Coordinates of C-alpha atoms in Angstrom, one line a residue:
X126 CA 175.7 63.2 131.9
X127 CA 178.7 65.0 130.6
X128 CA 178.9 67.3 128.2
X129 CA 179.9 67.0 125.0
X130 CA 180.2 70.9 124.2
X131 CA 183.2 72.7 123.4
X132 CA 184.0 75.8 124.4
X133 CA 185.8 77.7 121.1
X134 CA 185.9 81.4 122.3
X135 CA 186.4 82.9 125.9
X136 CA 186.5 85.8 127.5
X137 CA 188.9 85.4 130.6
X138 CA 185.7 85.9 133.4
X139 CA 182.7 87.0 131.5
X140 CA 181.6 85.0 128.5
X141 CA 182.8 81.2 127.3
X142 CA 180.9 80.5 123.3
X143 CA 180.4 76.7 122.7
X144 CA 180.5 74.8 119.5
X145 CA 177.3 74.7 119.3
X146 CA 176.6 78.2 119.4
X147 CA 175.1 78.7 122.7
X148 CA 177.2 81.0 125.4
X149 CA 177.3 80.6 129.4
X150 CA 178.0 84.7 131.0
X151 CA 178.2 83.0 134.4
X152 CA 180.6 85.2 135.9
X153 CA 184.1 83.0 136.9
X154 CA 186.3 85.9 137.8
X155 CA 187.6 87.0 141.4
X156 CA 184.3 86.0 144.0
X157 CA 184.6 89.5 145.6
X158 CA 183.3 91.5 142.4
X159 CA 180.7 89.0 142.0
X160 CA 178.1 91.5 143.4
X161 CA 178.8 93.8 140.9
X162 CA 176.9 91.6 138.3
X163 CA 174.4 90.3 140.3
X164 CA 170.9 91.2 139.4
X165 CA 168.7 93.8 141.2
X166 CA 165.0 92.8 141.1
X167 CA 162.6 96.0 140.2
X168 CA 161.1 97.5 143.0
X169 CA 158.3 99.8 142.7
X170 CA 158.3 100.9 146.4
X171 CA 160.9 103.6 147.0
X172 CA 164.0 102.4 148.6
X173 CA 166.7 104.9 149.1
X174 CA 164.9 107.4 147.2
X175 CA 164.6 105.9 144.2
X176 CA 162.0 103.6 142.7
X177 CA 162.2 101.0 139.4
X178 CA 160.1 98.8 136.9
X179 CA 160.7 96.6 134.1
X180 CA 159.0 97.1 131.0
X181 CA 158.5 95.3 128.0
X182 CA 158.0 97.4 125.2
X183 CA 158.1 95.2 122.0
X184 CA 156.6 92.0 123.2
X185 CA 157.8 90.3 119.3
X186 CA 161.3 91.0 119.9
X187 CA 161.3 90.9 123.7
X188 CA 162.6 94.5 124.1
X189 CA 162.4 95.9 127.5
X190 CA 163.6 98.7 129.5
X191 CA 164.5 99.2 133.4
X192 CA 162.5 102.8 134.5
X193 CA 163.9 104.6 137.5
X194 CA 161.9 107.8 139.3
X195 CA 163.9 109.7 142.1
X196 CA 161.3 110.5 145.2
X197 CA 161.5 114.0 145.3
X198 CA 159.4 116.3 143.1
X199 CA 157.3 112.9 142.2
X200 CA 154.4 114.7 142.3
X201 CA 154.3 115.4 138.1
X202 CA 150.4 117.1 138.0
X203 CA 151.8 119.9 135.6
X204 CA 155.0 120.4 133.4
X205 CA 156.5 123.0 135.4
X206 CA 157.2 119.5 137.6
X207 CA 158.1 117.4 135.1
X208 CA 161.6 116.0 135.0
X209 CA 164.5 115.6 132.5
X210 CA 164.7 112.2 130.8
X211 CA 167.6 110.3 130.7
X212 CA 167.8 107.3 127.8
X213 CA 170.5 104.7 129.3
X214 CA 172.7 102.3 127.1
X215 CA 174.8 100.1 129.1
X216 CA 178.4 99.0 127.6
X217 CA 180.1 95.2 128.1
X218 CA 181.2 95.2 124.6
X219 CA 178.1 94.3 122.7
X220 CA 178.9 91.2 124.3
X221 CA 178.1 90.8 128.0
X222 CA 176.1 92.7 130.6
X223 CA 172.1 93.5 132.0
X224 CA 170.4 96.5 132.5
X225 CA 169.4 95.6 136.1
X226 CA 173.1 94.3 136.8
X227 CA 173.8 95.8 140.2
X228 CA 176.8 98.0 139.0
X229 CA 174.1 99.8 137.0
X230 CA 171.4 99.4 139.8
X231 CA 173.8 101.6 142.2
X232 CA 175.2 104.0 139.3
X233 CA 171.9 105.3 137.8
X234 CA 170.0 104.9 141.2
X235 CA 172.5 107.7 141.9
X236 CA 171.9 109.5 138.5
X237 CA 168.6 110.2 139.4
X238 CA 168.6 110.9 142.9
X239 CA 171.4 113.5 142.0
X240 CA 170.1 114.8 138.8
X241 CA 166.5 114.5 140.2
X242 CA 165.7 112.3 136.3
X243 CA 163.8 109.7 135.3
X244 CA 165.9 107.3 133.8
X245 CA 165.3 104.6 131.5
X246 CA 167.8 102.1 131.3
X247 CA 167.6 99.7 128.0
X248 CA 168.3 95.8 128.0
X249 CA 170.7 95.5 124.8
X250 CA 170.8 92.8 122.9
X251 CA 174.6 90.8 123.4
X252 CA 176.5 89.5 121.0
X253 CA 177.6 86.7 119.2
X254 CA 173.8 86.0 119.5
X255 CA 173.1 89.5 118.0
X256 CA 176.3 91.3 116.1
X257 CA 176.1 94.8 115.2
X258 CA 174.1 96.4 114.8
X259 CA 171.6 95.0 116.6
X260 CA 172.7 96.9 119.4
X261 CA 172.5 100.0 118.0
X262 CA 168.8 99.3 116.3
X263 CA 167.2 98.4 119.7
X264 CA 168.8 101.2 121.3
X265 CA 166.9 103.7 118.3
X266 CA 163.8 101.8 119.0
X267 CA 164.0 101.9 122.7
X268 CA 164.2 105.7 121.4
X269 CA 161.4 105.9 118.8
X270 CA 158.9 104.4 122.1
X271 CA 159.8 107.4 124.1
X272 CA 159.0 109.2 121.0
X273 CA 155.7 107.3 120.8
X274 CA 155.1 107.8 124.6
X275 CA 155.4 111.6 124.2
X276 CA 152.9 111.6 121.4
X277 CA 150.0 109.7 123.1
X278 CA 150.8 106.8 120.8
X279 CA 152.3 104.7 123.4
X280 CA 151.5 104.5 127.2
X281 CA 154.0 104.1 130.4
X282 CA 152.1 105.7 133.2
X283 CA 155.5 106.9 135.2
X284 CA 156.8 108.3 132.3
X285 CA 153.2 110.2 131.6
X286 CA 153.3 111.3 135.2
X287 CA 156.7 112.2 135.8
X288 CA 158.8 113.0 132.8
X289 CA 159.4 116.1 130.6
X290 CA 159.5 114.7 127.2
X291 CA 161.0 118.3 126.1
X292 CA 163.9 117.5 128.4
X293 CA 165.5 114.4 126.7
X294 CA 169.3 113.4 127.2
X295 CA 171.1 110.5 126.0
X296 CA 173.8 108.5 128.1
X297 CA 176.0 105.4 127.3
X298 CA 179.0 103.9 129.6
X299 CA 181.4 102.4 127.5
X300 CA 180.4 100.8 124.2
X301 CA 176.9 102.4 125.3
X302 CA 178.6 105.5 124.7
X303 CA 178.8 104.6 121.2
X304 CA 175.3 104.1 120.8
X305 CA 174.8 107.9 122.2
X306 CA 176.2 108.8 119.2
X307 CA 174.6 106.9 116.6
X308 CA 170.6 107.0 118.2
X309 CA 171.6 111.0 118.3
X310 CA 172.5 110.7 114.6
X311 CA 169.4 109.1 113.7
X312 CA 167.5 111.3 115.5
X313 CA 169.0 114.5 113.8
X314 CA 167.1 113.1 110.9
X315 CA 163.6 112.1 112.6
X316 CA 160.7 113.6 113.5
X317 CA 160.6 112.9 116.8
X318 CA 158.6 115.7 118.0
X319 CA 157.1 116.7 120.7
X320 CA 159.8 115.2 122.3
X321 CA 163.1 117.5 122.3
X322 CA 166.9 115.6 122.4
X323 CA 168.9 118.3 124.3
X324 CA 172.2 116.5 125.4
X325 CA 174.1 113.2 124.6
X326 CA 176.8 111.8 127.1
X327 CA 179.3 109.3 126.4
X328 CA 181.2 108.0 129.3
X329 CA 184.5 106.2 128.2
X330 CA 183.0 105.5 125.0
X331 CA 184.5 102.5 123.5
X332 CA 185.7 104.0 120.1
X333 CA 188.6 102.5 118.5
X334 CA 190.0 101.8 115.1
X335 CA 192.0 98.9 113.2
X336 CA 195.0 100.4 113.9
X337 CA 195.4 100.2 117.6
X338 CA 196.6 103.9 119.2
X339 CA 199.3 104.8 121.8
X340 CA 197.3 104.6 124.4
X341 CA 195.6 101.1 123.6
X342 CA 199.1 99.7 123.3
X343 CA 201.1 101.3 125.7
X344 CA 198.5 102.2 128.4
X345 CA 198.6 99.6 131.7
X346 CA 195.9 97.1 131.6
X347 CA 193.5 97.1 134.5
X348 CA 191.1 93.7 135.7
X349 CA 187.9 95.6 134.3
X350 CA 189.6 96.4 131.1
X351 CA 192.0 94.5 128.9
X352 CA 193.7 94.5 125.7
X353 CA 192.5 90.8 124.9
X354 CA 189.1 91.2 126.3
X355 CA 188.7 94.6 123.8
X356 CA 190.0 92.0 120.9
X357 CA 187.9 89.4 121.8
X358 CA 184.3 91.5 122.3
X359 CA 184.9 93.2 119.1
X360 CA 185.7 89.5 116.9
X361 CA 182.1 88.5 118.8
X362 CA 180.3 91.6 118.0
X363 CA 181.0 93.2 115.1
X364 CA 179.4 91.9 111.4
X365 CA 182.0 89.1 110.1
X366 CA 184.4 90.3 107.9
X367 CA 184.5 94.1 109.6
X368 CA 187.3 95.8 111.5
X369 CA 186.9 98.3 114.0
X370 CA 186.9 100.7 111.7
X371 CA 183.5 99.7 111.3
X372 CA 181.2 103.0 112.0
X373 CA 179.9 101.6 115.3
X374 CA 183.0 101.6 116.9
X375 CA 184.9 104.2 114.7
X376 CA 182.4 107.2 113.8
X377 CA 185.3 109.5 113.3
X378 CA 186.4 107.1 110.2
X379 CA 186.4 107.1 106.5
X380 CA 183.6 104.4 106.7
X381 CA 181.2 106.6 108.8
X382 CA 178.9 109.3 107.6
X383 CA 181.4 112.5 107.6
X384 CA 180.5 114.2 111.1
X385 CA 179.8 117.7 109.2
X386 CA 176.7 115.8 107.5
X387 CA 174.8 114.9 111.0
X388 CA 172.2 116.7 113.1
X389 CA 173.9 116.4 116.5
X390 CA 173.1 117.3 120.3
X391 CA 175.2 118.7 122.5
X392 CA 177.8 116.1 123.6
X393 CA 179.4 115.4 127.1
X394 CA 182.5 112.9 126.2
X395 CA 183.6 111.7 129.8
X396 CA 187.7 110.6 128.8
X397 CA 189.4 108.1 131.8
X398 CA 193.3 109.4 131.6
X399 CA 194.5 106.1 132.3
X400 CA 192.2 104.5 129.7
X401 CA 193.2 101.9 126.9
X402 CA 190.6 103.4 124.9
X403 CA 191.8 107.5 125.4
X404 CA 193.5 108.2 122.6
X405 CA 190.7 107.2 119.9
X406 CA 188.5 108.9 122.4
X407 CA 190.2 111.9 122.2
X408 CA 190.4 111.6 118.7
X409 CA 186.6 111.4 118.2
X410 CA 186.3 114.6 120.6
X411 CA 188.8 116.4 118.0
X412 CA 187.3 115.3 115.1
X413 CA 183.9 116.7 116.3
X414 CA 185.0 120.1 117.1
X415 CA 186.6 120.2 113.5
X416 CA 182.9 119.4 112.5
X417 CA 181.9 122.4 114.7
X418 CA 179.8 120.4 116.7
X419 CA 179.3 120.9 120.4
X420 CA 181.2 119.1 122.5
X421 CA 182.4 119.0 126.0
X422 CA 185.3 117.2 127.0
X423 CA 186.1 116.1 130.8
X424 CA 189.1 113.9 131.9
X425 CA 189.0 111.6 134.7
X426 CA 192.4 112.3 136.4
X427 CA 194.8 108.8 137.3
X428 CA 191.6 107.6 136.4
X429 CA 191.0 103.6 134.8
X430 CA 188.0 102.3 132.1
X431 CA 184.4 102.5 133.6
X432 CA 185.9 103.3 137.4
X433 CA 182.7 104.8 138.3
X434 CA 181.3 101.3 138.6
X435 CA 183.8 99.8 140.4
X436 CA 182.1 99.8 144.1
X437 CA 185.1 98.4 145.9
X438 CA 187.5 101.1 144.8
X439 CA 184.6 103.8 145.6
X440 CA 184.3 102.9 149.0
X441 CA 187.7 102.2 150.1
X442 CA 189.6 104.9 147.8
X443 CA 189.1 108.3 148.8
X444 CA 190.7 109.4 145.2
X445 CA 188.3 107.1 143.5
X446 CA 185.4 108.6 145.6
X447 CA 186.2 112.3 144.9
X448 CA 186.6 111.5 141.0
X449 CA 183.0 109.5 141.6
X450 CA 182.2 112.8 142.6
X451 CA 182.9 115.4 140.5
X452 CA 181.5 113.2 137.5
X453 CA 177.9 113.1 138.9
X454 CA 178.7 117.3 139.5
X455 CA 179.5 117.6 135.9
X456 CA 176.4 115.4 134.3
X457 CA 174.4 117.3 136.9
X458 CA 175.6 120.5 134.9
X459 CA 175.3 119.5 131.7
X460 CA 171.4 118.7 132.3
X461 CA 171.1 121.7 134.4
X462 CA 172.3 124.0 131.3
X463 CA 170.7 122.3 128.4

């Protein structure tokens, strides 16, 4: 029987809302990125070094998590063993993607093979199901389980075994790196002890205001990364009647809590030169050194939006491979020193 549904909002490849209310994510774009989106089941066996489970840690509102352990130094019988923690928040514009999506899967797999981490990778609420800031508040209480975890409150046996909850570090790709920001604000003003935040890293954090910048306007569009799809996520996901200079995506504004008033971490901000998004980056990066706050600042040279995920590129572009490269290098520092 056909149907009757209207489709009132798209997103060239990702999303199409209905009249109704109810939205299809099947993936229409080019077949050959495909993969990319595909789901990776968990596997608790260790394949390529690295193994993963699914959790569900709020079984009222469905939260769950992704946990991945590298092989090595698995052992976790005392602390001096224990490894960092690494809190993931994946980006898609509040409005489309999956913590076991396989562009994750081969990212963080990575991440903790290189880093030798535990990761835990949360599964975000999407929007226009869930506007802002539901995001943001499952993200905090993905944060405030570890917390739980670490005080006996809460039980995960990998993360009992394996992690060092006095080694915690936040990380966010894309509008995930906007959550690193705000979960690290909250936490400034938490007890979250024992557990110790050392280190948030944003990686091409989608920050942006109402009044588009250079770069957004002048700055060549790439497939994964487009002036109308930026429009469009942000009309899906933020609260009606906001702009982006709503705090979520503009923390360096006049609507956000004045930077000088929050308990931060040491930031990594991970900047894309060729990024639509690079100039209210920047920005943000400014504004928190003005705010003395420490912050770390790393451009991706000829370098587009979330390249890091881009498999294709990786493995047929020796540029893209090297940049690949010297990212994991410098998160790999940044946890090393903190």
């Amino acid at each position: 029987m056909a149907s009757n549904k209207k489709i009132i909002e798209e997103v060239s490849g990702w999303l199409r809302v209905f009249d109704d209310g109810t939205v299809d994510r099947t993936w229409t774009g080019p077949p050959e990125a495909e993969f990319l989106m595909k789901s990776v089941p968990p596997h608790e066996e260790f394949i390529e070094g690295v193994a993963t489970r699914d959790v569900t840690i709020n079984p009222n509102t469905g939260l769950a998590v992704r946990i991945y352990i590298p092989e090595k130094n698995t052992d976790g019988q005392n602390n001096k063993n224990k490894l960092p923690l690494i809190l993931h928040f994946h980006g898609g514009g509040f409005s489309i993607s999956q913590a076991n999506w396989y562009m994750y899967y081969h990212f963080y797999a990575r991440l903790v093979r290189t880093t030798c981490a535990v990761c835990v990778s949360v599964y975000l609420p999407l929007a226009p199901e869930h506007k802002l800031p539901a995001a943001c508040d499952e993200a905090y209480a993905a944060f405030l389980w570890l917390s739980a975890v670490a005080r006996g409150e809460s039980s995960e046996s990998w993360l009992e075994t394996y992690a060092d909850f006095r080694q915690v570090f936040l990380i966010g790709d894309s509008t995930g790196g906007n959550l690193v920001h705000h979960v690290a604000a909250r936490a400034g003003s938490t007890d979250i002890q024992p557990m110790q935040l050392l280190g948030g890293i944003a990686l091409h954090p989608g920050f942006q205001r109402a009044e588009p910048s250079k770069s957004f306007l002048e700055m060549p569009e790439i497939p994964l990364l487009t002036r109308d799809m930026i429009n469009k996520f942000m009309s899906l996901a933020l609260p009606i009647g906001s702009t982006k200079d709503h705090p979520i995506t503009c923390p360096m504004g006049p609507l956000a809590l004045p930077l000088t008033t929050l308990k931060l971490p040491p930031m990594l901000v991970v900047v894309a030169e060729n990024d639509l998004l690079r100039d209210s980056e920047l920005e943000y990066c400014e504004a928190m050194k003005e705010a003395k706050k420490d912050v770390e600042v790393l451009i991706n040279h000829g370098m587009g939006h979330s390249f890091y995920f881009d498999k294709l590129a990786i493995d047929m572009d020796p540029k893209t491979a090297t940049q690949v490269d010297k990212l994991f290098e410098e998160i790999t520092n940044f946890i090393n020193k903190h």
